[in-house]
PDB file of N, CA and C and ligand atoms in Angstrom:
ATOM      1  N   UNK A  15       0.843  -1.204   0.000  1.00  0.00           N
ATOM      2  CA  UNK A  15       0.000   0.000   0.000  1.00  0.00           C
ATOM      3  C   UNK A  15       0.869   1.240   0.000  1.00  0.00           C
ATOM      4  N   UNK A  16       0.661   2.342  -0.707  1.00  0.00           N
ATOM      5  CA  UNK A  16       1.295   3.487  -0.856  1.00  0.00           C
ATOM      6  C   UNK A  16      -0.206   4.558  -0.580  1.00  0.00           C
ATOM      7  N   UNK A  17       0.538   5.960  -0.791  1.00  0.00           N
ATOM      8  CA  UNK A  17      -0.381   7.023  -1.296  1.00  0.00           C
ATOM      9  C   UNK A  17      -0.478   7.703  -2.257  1.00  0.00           C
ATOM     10  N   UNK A  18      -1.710   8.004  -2.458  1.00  0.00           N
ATOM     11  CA  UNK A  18      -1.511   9.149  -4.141  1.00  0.00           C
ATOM     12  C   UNK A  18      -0.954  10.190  -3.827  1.00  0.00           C
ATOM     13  N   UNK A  19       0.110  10.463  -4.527  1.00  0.00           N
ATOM     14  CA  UNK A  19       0.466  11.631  -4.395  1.00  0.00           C
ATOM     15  C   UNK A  19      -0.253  12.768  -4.868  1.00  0.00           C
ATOM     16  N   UNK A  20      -1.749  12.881  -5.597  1.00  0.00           N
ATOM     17  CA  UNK A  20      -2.461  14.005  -5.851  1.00  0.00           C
ATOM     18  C   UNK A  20      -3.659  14.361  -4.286  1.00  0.00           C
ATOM     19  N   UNK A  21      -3.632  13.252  -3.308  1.00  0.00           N
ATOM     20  CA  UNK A  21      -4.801  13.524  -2.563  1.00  0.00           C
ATOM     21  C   UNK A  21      -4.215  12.573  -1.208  1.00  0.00           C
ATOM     22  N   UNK A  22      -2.995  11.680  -1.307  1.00  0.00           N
ATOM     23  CA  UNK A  22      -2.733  11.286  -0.216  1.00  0.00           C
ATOM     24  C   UNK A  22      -3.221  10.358   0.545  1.00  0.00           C
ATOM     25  N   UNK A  23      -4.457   9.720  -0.560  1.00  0.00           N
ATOM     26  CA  UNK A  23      -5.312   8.439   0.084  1.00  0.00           C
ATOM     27  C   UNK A  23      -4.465   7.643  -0.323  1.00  0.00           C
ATOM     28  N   UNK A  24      -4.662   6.681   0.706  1.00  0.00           N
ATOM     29  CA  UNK A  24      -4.030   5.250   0.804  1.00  0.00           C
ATOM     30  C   UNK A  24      -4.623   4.663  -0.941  1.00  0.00           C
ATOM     31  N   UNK A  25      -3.879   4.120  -1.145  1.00  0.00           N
ATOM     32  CA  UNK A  25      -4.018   3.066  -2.847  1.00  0.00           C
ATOM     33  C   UNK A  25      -3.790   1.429  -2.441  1.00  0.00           C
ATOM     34  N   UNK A  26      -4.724   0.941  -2.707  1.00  0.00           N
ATOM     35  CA  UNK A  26      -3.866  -0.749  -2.878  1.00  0.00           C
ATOM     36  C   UNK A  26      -3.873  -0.674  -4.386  1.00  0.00           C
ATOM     37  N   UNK A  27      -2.485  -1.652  -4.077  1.00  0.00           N
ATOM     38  CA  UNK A  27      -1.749  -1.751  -5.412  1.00  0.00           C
ATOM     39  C   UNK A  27      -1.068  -3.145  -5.494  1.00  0.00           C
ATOM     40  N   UNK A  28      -1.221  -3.851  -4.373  1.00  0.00           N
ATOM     41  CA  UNK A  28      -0.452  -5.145  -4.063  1.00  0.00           C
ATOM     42  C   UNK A  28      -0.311  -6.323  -4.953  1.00  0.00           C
ATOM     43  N   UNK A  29      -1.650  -6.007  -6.153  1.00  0.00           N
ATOM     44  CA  UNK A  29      -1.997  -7.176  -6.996  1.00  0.00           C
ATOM     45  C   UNK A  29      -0.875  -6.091  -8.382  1.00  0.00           C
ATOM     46  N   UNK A  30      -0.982  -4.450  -8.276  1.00  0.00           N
ATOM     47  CA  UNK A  30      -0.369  -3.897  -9.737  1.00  0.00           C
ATOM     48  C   UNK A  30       1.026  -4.453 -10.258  1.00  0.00           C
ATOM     49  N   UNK A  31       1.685  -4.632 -11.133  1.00  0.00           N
ATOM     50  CA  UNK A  31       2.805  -4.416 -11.640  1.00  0.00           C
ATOM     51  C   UNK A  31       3.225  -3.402 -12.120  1.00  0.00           C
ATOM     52  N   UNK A  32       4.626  -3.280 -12.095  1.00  0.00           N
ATOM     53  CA  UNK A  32       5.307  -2.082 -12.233  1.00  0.00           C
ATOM     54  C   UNK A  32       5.024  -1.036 -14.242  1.00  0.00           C
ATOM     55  N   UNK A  33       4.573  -0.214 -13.850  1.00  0.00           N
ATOM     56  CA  UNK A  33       4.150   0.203 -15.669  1.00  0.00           C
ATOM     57  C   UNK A  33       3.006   0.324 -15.522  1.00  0.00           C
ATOM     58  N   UNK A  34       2.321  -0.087 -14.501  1.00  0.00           N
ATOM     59  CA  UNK A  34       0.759  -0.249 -14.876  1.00  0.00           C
ATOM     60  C   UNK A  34      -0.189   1.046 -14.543  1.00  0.00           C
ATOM     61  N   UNK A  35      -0.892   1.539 -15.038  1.00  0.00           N
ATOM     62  CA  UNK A  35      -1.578   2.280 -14.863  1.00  0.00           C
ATOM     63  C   UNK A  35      -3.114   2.431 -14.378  1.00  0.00           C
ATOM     64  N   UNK A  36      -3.119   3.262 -13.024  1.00  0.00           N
ATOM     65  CA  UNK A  36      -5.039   3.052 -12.559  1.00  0.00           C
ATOM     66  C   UNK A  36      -5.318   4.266 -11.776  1.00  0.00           C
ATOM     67  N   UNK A  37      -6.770   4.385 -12.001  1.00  0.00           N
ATOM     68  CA  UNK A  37      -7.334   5.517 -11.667  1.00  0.00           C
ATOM     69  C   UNK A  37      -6.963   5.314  -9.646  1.00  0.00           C
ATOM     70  N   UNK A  38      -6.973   6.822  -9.050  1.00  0.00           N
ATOM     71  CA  UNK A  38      -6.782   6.942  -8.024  1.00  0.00           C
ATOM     72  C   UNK A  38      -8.393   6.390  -7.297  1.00  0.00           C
ATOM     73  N   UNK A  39      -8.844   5.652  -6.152  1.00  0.00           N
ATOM     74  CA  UNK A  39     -10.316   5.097  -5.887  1.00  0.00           C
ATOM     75  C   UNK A  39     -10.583   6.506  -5.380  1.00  0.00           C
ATOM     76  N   UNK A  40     -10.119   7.321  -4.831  1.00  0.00           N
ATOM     77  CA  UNK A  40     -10.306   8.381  -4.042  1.00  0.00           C
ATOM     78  C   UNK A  40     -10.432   9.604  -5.129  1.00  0.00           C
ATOM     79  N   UNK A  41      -9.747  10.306  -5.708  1.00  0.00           N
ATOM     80  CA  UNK A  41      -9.648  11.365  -6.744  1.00  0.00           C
ATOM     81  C   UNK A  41      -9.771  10.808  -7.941  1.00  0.00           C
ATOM     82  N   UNK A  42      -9.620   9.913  -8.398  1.00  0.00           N
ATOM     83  CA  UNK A  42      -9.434   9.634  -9.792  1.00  0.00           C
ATOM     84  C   UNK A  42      -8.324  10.171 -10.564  1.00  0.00           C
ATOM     85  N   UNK A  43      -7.244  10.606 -10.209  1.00  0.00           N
ATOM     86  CA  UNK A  43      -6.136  10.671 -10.833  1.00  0.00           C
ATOM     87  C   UNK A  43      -5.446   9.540 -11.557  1.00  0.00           C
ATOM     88  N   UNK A  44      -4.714   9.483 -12.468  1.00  0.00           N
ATOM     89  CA  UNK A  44      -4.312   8.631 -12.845  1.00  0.00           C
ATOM     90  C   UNK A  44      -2.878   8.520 -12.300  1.00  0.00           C
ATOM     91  N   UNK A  45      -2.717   6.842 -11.538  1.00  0.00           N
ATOM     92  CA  UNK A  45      -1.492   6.639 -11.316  1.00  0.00           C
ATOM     93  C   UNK A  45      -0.745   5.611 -11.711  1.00  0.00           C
ATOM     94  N   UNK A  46       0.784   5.893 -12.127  1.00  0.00           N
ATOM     95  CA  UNK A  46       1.748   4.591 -12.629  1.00  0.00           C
ATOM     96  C   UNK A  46       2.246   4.024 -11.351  1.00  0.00           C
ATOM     97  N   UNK A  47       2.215   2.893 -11.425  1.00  0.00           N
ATOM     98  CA  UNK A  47       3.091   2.021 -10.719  1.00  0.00           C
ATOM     99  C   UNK A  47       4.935   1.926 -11.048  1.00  0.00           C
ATOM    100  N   UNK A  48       5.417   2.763 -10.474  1.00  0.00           N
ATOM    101  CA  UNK A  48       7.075   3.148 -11.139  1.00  0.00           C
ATOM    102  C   UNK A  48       8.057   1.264 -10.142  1.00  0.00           C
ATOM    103  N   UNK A  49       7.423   1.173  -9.280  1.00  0.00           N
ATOM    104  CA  UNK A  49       8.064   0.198  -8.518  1.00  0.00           C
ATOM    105  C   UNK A  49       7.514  -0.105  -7.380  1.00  0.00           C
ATOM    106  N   UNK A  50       7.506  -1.830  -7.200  1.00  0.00           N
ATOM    107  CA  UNK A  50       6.407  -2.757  -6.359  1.00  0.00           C
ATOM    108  C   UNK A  50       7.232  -3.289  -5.261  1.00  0.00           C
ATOM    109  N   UNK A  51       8.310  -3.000  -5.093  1.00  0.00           N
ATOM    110  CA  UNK A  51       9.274  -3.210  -4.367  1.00  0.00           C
ATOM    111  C   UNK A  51      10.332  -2.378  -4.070  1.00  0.00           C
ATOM    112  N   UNK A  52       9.842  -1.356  -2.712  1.00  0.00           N
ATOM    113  CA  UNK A  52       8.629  -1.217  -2.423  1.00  0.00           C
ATOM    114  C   UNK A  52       7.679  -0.101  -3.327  1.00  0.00           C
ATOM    115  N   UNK A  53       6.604  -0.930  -3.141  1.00  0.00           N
ATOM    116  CA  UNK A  53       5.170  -0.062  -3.870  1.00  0.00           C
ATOM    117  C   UNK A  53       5.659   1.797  -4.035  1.00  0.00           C
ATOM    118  N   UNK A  54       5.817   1.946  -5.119  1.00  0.00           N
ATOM    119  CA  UNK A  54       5.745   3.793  -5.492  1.00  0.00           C
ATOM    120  C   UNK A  54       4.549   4.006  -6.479  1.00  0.00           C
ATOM    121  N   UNK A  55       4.253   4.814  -6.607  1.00  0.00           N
ATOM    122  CA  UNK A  55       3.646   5.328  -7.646  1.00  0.00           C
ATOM    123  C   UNK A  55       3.846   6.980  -7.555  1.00  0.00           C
ATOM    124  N   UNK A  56       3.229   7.453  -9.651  1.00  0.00           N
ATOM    125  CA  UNK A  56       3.341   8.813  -9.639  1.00  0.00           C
ATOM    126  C   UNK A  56       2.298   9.360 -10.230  1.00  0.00           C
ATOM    127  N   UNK A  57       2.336  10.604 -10.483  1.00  0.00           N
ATOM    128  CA  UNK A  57       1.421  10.599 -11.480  1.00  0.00           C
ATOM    129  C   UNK A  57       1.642  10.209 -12.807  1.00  0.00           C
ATOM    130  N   UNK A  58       0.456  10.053 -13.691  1.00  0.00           N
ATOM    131  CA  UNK A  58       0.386   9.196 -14.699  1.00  0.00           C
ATOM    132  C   UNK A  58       0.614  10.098 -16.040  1.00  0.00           C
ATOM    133  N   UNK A  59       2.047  10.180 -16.874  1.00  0.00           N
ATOM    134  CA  UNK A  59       2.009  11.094 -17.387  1.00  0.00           C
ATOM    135  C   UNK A  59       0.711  11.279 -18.816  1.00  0.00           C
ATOM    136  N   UNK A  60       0.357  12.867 -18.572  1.00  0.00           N
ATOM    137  CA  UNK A  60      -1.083  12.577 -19.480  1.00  0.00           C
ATOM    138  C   UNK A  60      -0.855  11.994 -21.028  1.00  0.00           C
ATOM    139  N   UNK A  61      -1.738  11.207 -21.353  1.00  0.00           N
ATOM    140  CA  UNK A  61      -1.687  10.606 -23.121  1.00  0.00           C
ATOM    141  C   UNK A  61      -2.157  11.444 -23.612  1.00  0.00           C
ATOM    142  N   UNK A  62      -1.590  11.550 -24.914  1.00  0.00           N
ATOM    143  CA  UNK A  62      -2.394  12.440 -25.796  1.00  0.00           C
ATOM    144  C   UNK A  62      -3.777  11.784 -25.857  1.00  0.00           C
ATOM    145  N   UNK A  63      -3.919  10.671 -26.059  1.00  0.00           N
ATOM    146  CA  UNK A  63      -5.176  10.268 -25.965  1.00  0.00           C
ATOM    147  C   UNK A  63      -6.003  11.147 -25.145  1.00  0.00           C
ATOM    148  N   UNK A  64      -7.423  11.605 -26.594  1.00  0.00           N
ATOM    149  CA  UNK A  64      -8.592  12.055 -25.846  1.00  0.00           C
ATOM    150  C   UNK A  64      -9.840  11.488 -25.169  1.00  0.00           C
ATOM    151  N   UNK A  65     -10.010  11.471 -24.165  1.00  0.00           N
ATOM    152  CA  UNK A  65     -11.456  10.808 -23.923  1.00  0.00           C
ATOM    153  C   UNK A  65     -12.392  11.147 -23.989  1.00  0.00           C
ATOM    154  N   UNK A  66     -11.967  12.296 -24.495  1.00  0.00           N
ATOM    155  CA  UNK A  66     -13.665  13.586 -24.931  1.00  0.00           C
ATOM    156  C   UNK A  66     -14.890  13.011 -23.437  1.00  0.00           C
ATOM    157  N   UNK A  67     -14.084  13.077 -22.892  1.00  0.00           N
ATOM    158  CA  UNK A  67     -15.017  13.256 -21.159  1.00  0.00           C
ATOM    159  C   UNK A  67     -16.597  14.106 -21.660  1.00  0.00           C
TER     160      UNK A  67
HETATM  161 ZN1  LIG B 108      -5.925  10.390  -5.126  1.00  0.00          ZN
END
């Protein structure tokens, strides 16, 4: 378990691998998994990909 670094809620991540990318449960930020040993994450750098939200 780590925290988001956009809001500081706790994340499980115990099942992620490293690269992987998931919405924050708390903010919805997007976060990478940089390393699982031990658990980091960052923010998720943005894709150009649009999701026309
Ligand atoms: Zn968050």
């Amino acid at each position: 378990m780590t925290e988001c670094p956009a809001c500081d809620a706790h994340v499980e991540c115990a099942t992620m691998v490293a690269g992987e990318i998931f919405p924050c449960t708390d903010c919805g930020t997007e976060l990478e998994v940089v390393t699982t040993l031990p658990t980091a994450v960052q923010l998720a750098p943005k894709e150009a990909e649009d999701w026309g939200e």
